[in-house]
């Protein structure tokens, strides 16, 4: 298995436990790893043999624009579900980072790993 990755993908998302957090969208960063067999794509040089990460980012942008979250864990799971169920990846790791939310904390977040069958 090989790993495709996307780093520091920025989205504006309504997310937060507290009402003041949910008053406006805040920028979050997603780091995404997707494991899949890419040997065929490396030989064919055809995007049909892998995941079109441009389409993935577009789909996430569309979905995150209309969905609200309380917890970073829920946002990570939502993202993983799209990658696994809509794009057919067998495994993904998703990290969600919120920026400058707490005094003396530059970044906070969560990393989850999920498989399509388990």
Tab-separated table of N, CA and C in Angstrom:
chain	number	residue	atom	x	y	z
A	1	UNK	N	0.845	-1.183	0.000
A	1	UNK	CA	0.000	0.000	0.000
A	1	UNK	C	0.883	1.236	0.000
A	2	UNK	N	0.449	2.225	-0.714
A	2	UNK	CA	1.125	3.514	-0.756
A	2	UNK	C	0.252	4.536	-0.036
A	3	UNK	N	0.813	5.689	0.246
A	3	UNK	CA	0.076	6.718	0.973
A	3	UNK	C	0.066	8.018	0.187
A	4	UNK	N	-1.124	8.450	-0.170
A	4	UNK	CA	-1.310	9.802	-0.704
A	4	UNK	C	-1.482	10.722	0.494
A	5	UNK	N	-0.983	11.948	0.397
A	5	UNK	CA	-1.186	12.859	1.511
A	5	UNK	C	-1.495	14.266	1.033
A	6	UNK	N	-2.278	14.953	1.842
A	6	UNK	CA	-2.596	16.370	1.645
A	6	UNK	C	-2.285	17.049	2.978
A	7	UNK	N	-1.546	18.129	2.964
A	7	UNK	CA	-1.131	18.800	4.190
A	7	UNK	C	-1.668	20.227	4.249
A	8	UNK	N	-2.099	20.582	5.435
A	8	UNK	CA	-2.572	21.933	5.749
A	8	UNK	C	-3.624	22.429	4.752
A	9	UNK	N	-4.609	21.573	4.505
A	9	UNK	CA	-5.732	21.951	3.652
A	9	UNK	C	-6.646	22.847	4.496
A	10	UNK	N	-6.874	24.072	4.045
A	10	UNK	CA	-7.614	25.050	4.840
A	10	UNK	C	-9.087	25.088	4.454
A	11	UNK	N	-9.921	25.077	5.489
A	11	UNK	CA	-11.358	25.236	5.311
A	11	UNK	C	-11.876	26.163	6.384
A	12	UNK	N	-12.877	26.942	6.047
A	12	UNK	CA	-13.588	27.743	7.036
A	12	UNK	C	-14.816	26.954	7.447
A	13	UNK	N	-14.886	26.637	8.745
A	13	UNK	CA	-15.907	25.741	9.264
A	13	UNK	C	-16.518	26.340	10.522
A	14	UNK	N	-17.831	26.172	10.664
A	14	UNK	CA	-18.474	26.527	11.923
A	14	UNK	C	-18.296	25.339	12.849
A	15	UNK	N	-17.495	25.557	13.902
A	15	UNK	CA	-17.157	24.478	14.817
A	15	UNK	C	-16.878	25.061	16.192
A	16	UNK	N	-17.337	24.360	17.205
A	16	UNK	CA	-16.995	24.791	18.547
A	16	UNK	C	-17.987	24.319	19.579
A	17	UNK	N	-17.472	24.159	20.766
A	17	UNK	CA	-18.278	23.762	21.906
A	17	UNK	C	-19.052	24.953	22.454
A	18	UNK	N	-18.421	26.108	22.400
A	18	UNK	CA	-19.012	27.300	23.003
A	18	UNK	C	-19.718	28.159	21.964
A	19	UNK	N	-20.742	28.836	22.404
A	19	UNK	CA	-21.537	29.657	21.495
A	19	UNK	C	-20.686	30.706	20.786
A	20	UNK	N	-19.749	31.312	21.506
A	20	UNK	CA	-18.899	32.336	20.897
A	20	UNK	C	-18.025	31.758	19.777
A	21	UNK	N	-17.701	30.469	19.855
A	21	UNK	CA	-16.927	29.818	18.792
A	21	UNK	C	-17.770	29.628	17.534
A	22	UNK	N	-19.046	29.392	17.730
A	22	UNK	CA	-19.942	29.100	16.607
A	22	UNK	C	-20.555	30.350	15.990
A	23	UNK	N	-20.169	31.524	16.484
A	23	UNK	CA	-20.734	32.777	15.964
A	23	UNK	C	-20.292	33.037	14.526
A	24	UNK	N	-19.136	32.541	14.163
A	24	UNK	CA	-18.626	32.724	12.810
A	24	UNK	C	-17.739	31.543	12.446
A	25	UNK	N	-17.561	31.322	11.175
A	25	UNK	CA	-16.701	30.226	10.734
A	25	UNK	C	-15.256	30.522	11.129
A	26	UNK	N	-14.538	29.487	11.480
A	26	UNK	CA	-13.116	29.637	11.792
A	26	UNK	C	-12.310	28.720	10.886
A	27	UNK	N	-11.091	29.133	10.615
A	27	UNK	CA	-10.227	28.348	9.742
A	27	UNK	C	-9.680	27.151	10.499
A	28	UNK	N	-9.807	25.982	9.891
A	28	UNK	CA	-9.198	24.762	10.405
A	28	UNK	C	-8.258	24.225	9.331
A	29	UNK	N	-7.278	23.484	9.777
A	29	UNK	CA	-6.361	22.810	8.868
A	29	UNK	C	-6.607	21.319	8.942
A	30	UNK	N	-6.648	20.672	7.792
A	30	UNK	CA	-6.753	19.223	7.735
A	30	UNK	C	-5.458	18.671	7.146
A	31	UNK	N	-4.928	17.646	7.794
A	31	UNK	CA	-3.847	16.851	7.240
A	31	UNK	C	-4.446	15.475	6.995
A	32	UNK	N	-4.325	15.007	5.773
A	32	UNK	CA	-4.991	13.776	5.371
A	32	UNK	C	-3.978	12.817	4.765
A	33	UNK	N	-3.988	11.577	5.254
A	33	UNK	CA	-3.229	10.484	4.653
A	33	UNK	C	-4.237	9.454	4.170
A	34	UNK	N	-4.019	8.956	2.970
A	34	UNK	CA	-4.916	7.961	2.380
A	34	UNK	C	-4.056	6.820	1.854
A	35	UNK	N	-4.264	5.648	2.420
A	35	UNK	CA	-3.521	4.477	1.967
A	35	UNK	C	-4.332	3.741	0.919
A	36	UNK	N	-3.693	3.415	-0.194
A	36	UNK	CA	-4.342	2.642	-1.238
A	36	UNK	C	-3.285	2.079	-2.171
A	37	UNK	N	-3.650	1.053	-2.899
A	37	UNK	CA	-2.693	0.481	-3.845
A	37	UNK	C	-2.563	1.390	-5.068
A	38	UNK	N	-1.408	2.000	-5.240
A	38	UNK	CA	-1.244	2.932	-6.371
A	38	UNK	C	-0.293	2.398	-7.435
A	39	UNK	N	0.107	1.147	-7.301
A	39	UNK	CA	1.023	0.595	-8.313
A	39	UNK	C	0.418	0.707	-9.712
A	40	UNK	N	-0.871	0.407	-9.820
A	40	UNK	CA	-1.525	0.493	-11.135
A	40	UNK	C	-1.482	1.922	-11.668
A	41	UNK	N	-1.772	2.895	-10.804
A	41	UNK	CA	-1.735	4.300	-11.220
A	41	UNK	C	-0.319	4.718	-11.605
A	42	UNK	N	0.677	4.209	-10.896
A	42	UNK	CA	2.060	4.576	-11.224
A	42	UNK	C	2.481	4.021	-12.578
A	43	UNK	N	1.849	2.936	-12.983
A	43	UNK	CA	2.161	2.357	-14.290
A	43	UNK	C	1.305	2.946	-15.407
A	44	UNK	N	0.021	3.200	-15.113
A	44	UNK	CA	-0.877	3.696	-16.156
A	44	UNK	C	-0.802	5.215	-16.319
A	45	UNK	N	-0.388	5.908	-15.240
A	45	UNK	CA	-0.354	7.372	-15.222
A	45	UNK	C	-1.748	7.952	-15.469
A	46	UNK	N	-2.765	7.229	-14.963
A	46	UNK	CA	-4.168	7.599	-15.169
A	46	UNK	C	-4.836	7.839	-13.820
A	47	UNK	N	-5.434	9.007	-13.645
A	47	UNK	CA	-6.081	9.359	-12.379
A	47	UNK	C	-7.229	8.412	-12.040
A	48	UNK	N	-7.786	7.745	-13.022
A	48	UNK	CA	-8.862	6.785	-12.771
A	48	UNK	C	-8.378	5.609	-11.925
A	49	UNK	N	-7.068	5.410	-11.844
A	49	UNK	CA	-6.506	4.316	-11.070
A	49	UNK	C	-6.072	4.731	-9.667
A	50	UNK	N	-6.469	5.913	-9.253
A	50	UNK	CA	-6.143	6.400	-7.916
A	50	UNK	C	-7.273	7.311	-7.444
A	51	UNK	N	-7.022	8.118	-6.446
A	51	UNK	CA	-8.012	9.094	-5.974
A	51	UNK	C	-7.649	10.455	-6.534
A	52	UNK	N	-8.603	11.114	-7.140
A	52	UNK	CA	-8.414	12.468	-7.652
A	52	UNK	C	-8.491	13.425	-6.467
A	53	UNK	N	-7.354	13.847	-5.956
A	53	UNK	CA	-7.356	14.669	-4.746
A	53	UNK	C	-7.955	16.045	-4.989
A	54	UNK	N	-7.959	16.514	-6.219
A	54	UNK	CA	-8.655	17.766	-6.534
A	54	UNK	C	-10.157	17.616	-6.315
A	55	UNK	N	-10.696	16.476	-6.741
A	55	UNK	CA	-12.115	16.201	-6.528
A	55	UNK	C	-12.417	15.985	-5.046
A	56	UNK	N	-11.488	15.363	-4.333
A	56	UNK	CA	-11.666	15.169	-2.900
A	56	UNK	C	-11.742	16.506	-2.172
A	57	UNK	N	-10.820	17.395	-2.470
A	57	UNK	CA	-10.825	18.711	-1.812
A	57	UNK	C	-12.106	19.476	-2.162
A	58	UNK	N	-12.515	19.405	-3.400
A	58	UNK	CA	-13.753	20.064	-3.827
A	58	UNK	C	-14.961	19.500	-3.073
A	59	UNK	N	-15.017	18.180	-2.929
A	59	UNK	CA	-16.131	17.540	-2.206
A	59	UNK	C	-16.126	17.928	-0.736
A	60	UNK	N	-14.962	17.951	-0.111
A	60	UNK	CA	-14.872	18.362	1.287
A	60	UNK	C	-15.280	19.815	1.457
A	61	UNK	N	-14.831	20.667	0.562
A	61	UNK	CA	-15.194	22.087	0.626
A	61	UNK	C	-16.711	22.254	0.565
A	62	UNK	N	-17.350	21.538	-0.334
A	62	UNK	CA	-18.804	21.586	-0.483
A	62	UNK	C	-19.498	21.088	0.788
A	63	UNK	N	-19.062	19.959	1.303
A	63	UNK	CA	-19.706	19.362	2.473
A	63	UNK	C	-19.482	20.192	3.733
A	64	UNK	N	-18.284	20.710	3.915
A	64	UNK	CA	-17.967	21.454	5.130
A	64	UNK	C	-18.599	22.844	5.149
A	65	UNK	N	-18.960	23.347	3.988
A	65	UNK	CA	-19.605	24.659	3.920
A	65	UNK	C	-21.020	24.637	4.495
A	66	UNK	N	-21.620	23.460	4.548
A	66	UNK	CA	-23.016	23.378	4.985
A	66	UNK	C	-23.212	22.547	6.251
A	67	UNK	N	-22.121	22.116	6.863
A	67	UNK	CA	-22.215	21.270	8.050
A	67	UNK	C	-21.568	21.972	9.230
A	68	UNK	N	-22.213	21.870	10.389
A	68	UNK	CA	-21.695	22.473	11.610
A	68	UNK	C	-21.291	21.377	12.588
A	69	UNK	N	-20.246	21.667	13.355
A	69	UNK	CA	-19.705	20.682	14.279
A	69	UNK	C	-19.521	21.298	15.656
A	70	UNK	N	-19.624	20.463	16.664
A	70	UNK	CA	-19.287	20.875	18.016
A	70	UNK	C	-17.831	20.513	18.312
A	71	UNK	N	-17.425	19.305	17.941
A	71	UNK	CA	-16.110	18.790	18.303
A	71	UNK	C	-15.222	18.548	17.084
A	72	UNK	N	-13.906	18.723	17.275
A	72	UNK	CA	-12.964	18.403	16.209
A	72	UNK	C	-13.016	16.914	15.878
A	73	UNK	N	-13.334	16.090	16.857
A	73	UNK	CA	-13.459	14.646	16.619
A	73	UNK	C	-14.560	14.349	15.601
A	74	UNK	N	-15.669	15.065	15.698
A	74	UNK	CA	-16.779	14.867	14.758
A	74	UNK	C	-16.401	15.325	13.352
A	75	UNK	N	-15.679	16.423	13.252
A	75	UNK	CA	-15.208	16.901	11.946
A	75	UNK	C	-14.238	15.896	11.334
A	76	UNK	N	-13.358	15.339	12.131
A	76	UNK	CA	-12.409	14.334	11.623
A	76	UNK	C	-13.152	13.089	11.130
A	77	UNK	N	-14.134	12.629	11.890
A	77	UNK	CA	-14.900	11.452	11.489
A	77	UNK	C	-15.690	11.716	10.213
A	78	UNK	N	-16.306	12.879	10.111
A	78	UNK	CA	-17.065	13.275	8.919
A	78	UNK	C	-16.167	13.226	7.684
A	79	UNK	N	-14.955	13.763	7.823
A	79	UNK	CA	-13.990	13.771	6.721
A	79	UNK	C	-13.569	12.352	6.361
A	80	UNK	N	-13.262	11.545	7.369
A	80	UNK	CA	-12.867	10.157	7.122
A	80	UNK	C	-13.975	9.386	6.419
A	81	UNK	N	-15.217	9.604	6.821
A	81	UNK	CA	-16.345	8.908	6.186
A	81	UNK	C	-16.431	9.220	4.698
A	82	UNK	N	-16.217	10.463	4.331
A	82	UNK	CA	-16.246	10.835	2.906
A	82	UNK	C	-15.125	10.129	2.152
A	83	UNK	N	-13.933	10.129	2.716
A	83	UNK	CA	-12.782	9.508	2.058
A	83	UNK	C	-12.999	8.005	1.883
A	84	UNK	N	-13.479	7.358	2.919
A	84	UNK	CA	-13.666	5.902	2.870
A	84	UNK	C	-14.868	5.494	2.026
A	85	UNK	N	-15.985	6.148	2.244
A	85	UNK	CA	-17.239	5.713	1.621
A	85	UNK	C	-17.470	6.270	0.226
A	86	UNK	N	-17.069	7.493	-0.016
A	86	UNK	CA	-17.321	8.082	-1.331
A	86	UNK	C	-16.150	7.917	-2.295
A	87	UNK	N	-14.939	7.848	-1.749
A	87	UNK	CA	-13.760	7.738	-2.611
A	87	UNK	C	-13.126	6.349	-2.570
A	88	UNK	N	-13.674	5.463	-1.747
A	88	UNK	CA	-13.281	4.065	-1.767
A	88	UNK	C	-11.919	3.735	-1.186
A	89	UNK	N	-11.361	4.613	-0.388
A	89	UNK	CA	-10.064	4.317	0.229
A	89	UNK	C	-10.239	3.243	1.300
A	90	UNK	N	-9.291	2.326	1.430
A	90	UNK	CA	-9.404	1.314	2.472
A	90	UNK	C	-8.974	1.818	3.859
A	91	UNK	N	-8.171	2.901	3.913
A	91	UNK	CA	-7.636	3.410	5.182
A	91	UNK	C	-7.362	4.906	5.041
A	92	UNK	N	-7.594	5.628	6.119
A	92	UNK	CA	-7.241	7.050	6.134
A	92	UNK	C	-6.863	7.487	7.533
A	93	UNK	N	-6.026	8.495	7.584
A	93	UNK	CA	-5.707	9.196	8.829
A	93	UNK	C	-6.041	10.665	8.578
A	94	UNK	N	-6.833	11.235	9.481
A	94	UNK	CA	-7.260	12.631	9.347
A	94	UNK	C	-6.886	13.374	10.620
A	95	UNK	N	-6.175	14.472	10.460
A	95	UNK	CA	-5.875	15.362	11.577
A	95	UNK	C	-6.602	16.675	11.341
A	96	UNK	N	-7.269	17.152	12.386
A	96	UNK	CA	-7.961	18.438	12.350
A	96	UNK	C	-7.265	19.355	13.341
A	97	UNK	N	-6.903	20.544	12.892
A	97	UNK	CA	-6.218	21.507	13.739
A	97	UNK	C	-6.997	22.810	13.764
A	98	UNK	N	-7.270	23.283	14.983
A	98	UNK	CA	-7.835	24.618	15.176
A	98	UNK	C	-6.680	25.528	15.586
A	99	UNK	N	-6.711	26.746	15.111
A	99	UNK	CA	-5.593	27.667	15.286
A	99	UNK	C	-5.902	28.749	16.308
A	100	UNK	N	-4.978	28.959	17.234
A	100	UNK	CA	-5.037	30.092	18.147
A	100	UNK	C	-6.322	30.243	18.932
A	101	UNK	N	-6.948	29.159	19.297
A	101	UNK	CA	-8.229	29.228	19.992
A	101	UNK	C	-8.068	29.569	21.467
A	102	UNK	N	-7.041	29.012	22.088
A	102	UNK	CA	-6.828	29.211	23.518
A	102	UNK	C	-5.565	30.036	23.753
A	103	UNK	N	-5.578	30.827	24.796
A	103	UNK	CA	-4.387	31.582	25.170
A	103	UNK	C	-3.241	30.601	25.402
A	104	UNK	N	-2.081	30.941	24.897
A	104	UNK	CA	-0.867	30.147	25.056
A	104	UNK	C	-0.900	28.808	24.326
A	105	UNK	N	-1.885	28.593	23.449
A	105	UNK	CA	-1.946	27.372	22.647
A	105	UNK	C	-2.030	27.798	21.181
A	106	UNK	N	-0.983	27.512	20.429
A	106	UNK	CA	-0.951	27.910	19.025
A	106	UNK	C	-1.882	27.052	18.164
A	107	UNK	N	-1.906	25.743	18.430
A	107	UNK	CA	-2.724	24.805	17.661
A	107	UNK	C	-3.271	23.745	18.613
A	108	UNK	N	-4.492	23.285	18.319
A	108	UNK	CA	-5.046	22.148	19.045
A	108	UNK	C	-5.842	21.320	18.067
A	109	UNK	N	-6.009	20.050	18.383
A	109	UNK	CA	-6.740	19.216	17.443
A	109	UNK	C	-6.738	17.752	17.802
A	110	UNK	N	-7.026	16.952	16.800
A	110	UNK	CA	-7.140	15.508	16.978
A	110	UNK	C	-6.669	14.826	15.692
A	111	UNK	N	-6.176	13.599	15.867
A	111	UNK	CA	-5.844	12.733	14.738
A	111	UNK	C	-6.573	11.418	14.920
A	112	UNK	N	-7.282	10.984	13.875
A	112	UNK	CA	-7.960	9.698	13.908
A	112	UNK	C	-7.475	8.840	12.745
A	113	UNK	N	-7.564	7.541	12.907
A	113	UNK	CA	-7.295	6.581	11.834
A	113	UNK	C	-8.526	5.713	11.693
A	114	UNK	N	-8.954	5.494	10.463
A	114	UNK	CA	-10.128	4.688	10.202
A	114	UNK	C	-9.883	3.782	9.004
A	115	UNK	N	-10.545	2.618	9.010
A	115	UNK	CA	-10.545	1.730	7.874
A	115	UNK	C	-11.974	1.585	7.363
A	116	UNK	N	-12.093	1.226	6.128
A	116	UNK	CA	-13.431	1.098	5.541
A	116	UNK	C	-14.186	-0.068	6.148
A	117	UNK	N	-13.495	-1.090	6.578
A	117	UNK	CA	-14.166	-2.276	7.119
A	117	UNK	C	-13.744	-2.502	8.566
A	118	UNK	N	-14.089	-1.543	9.438
A	118	UNK	CA	-13.724	-1.784	10.816
A	118	UNK	C	-13.627	-0.622	11.643
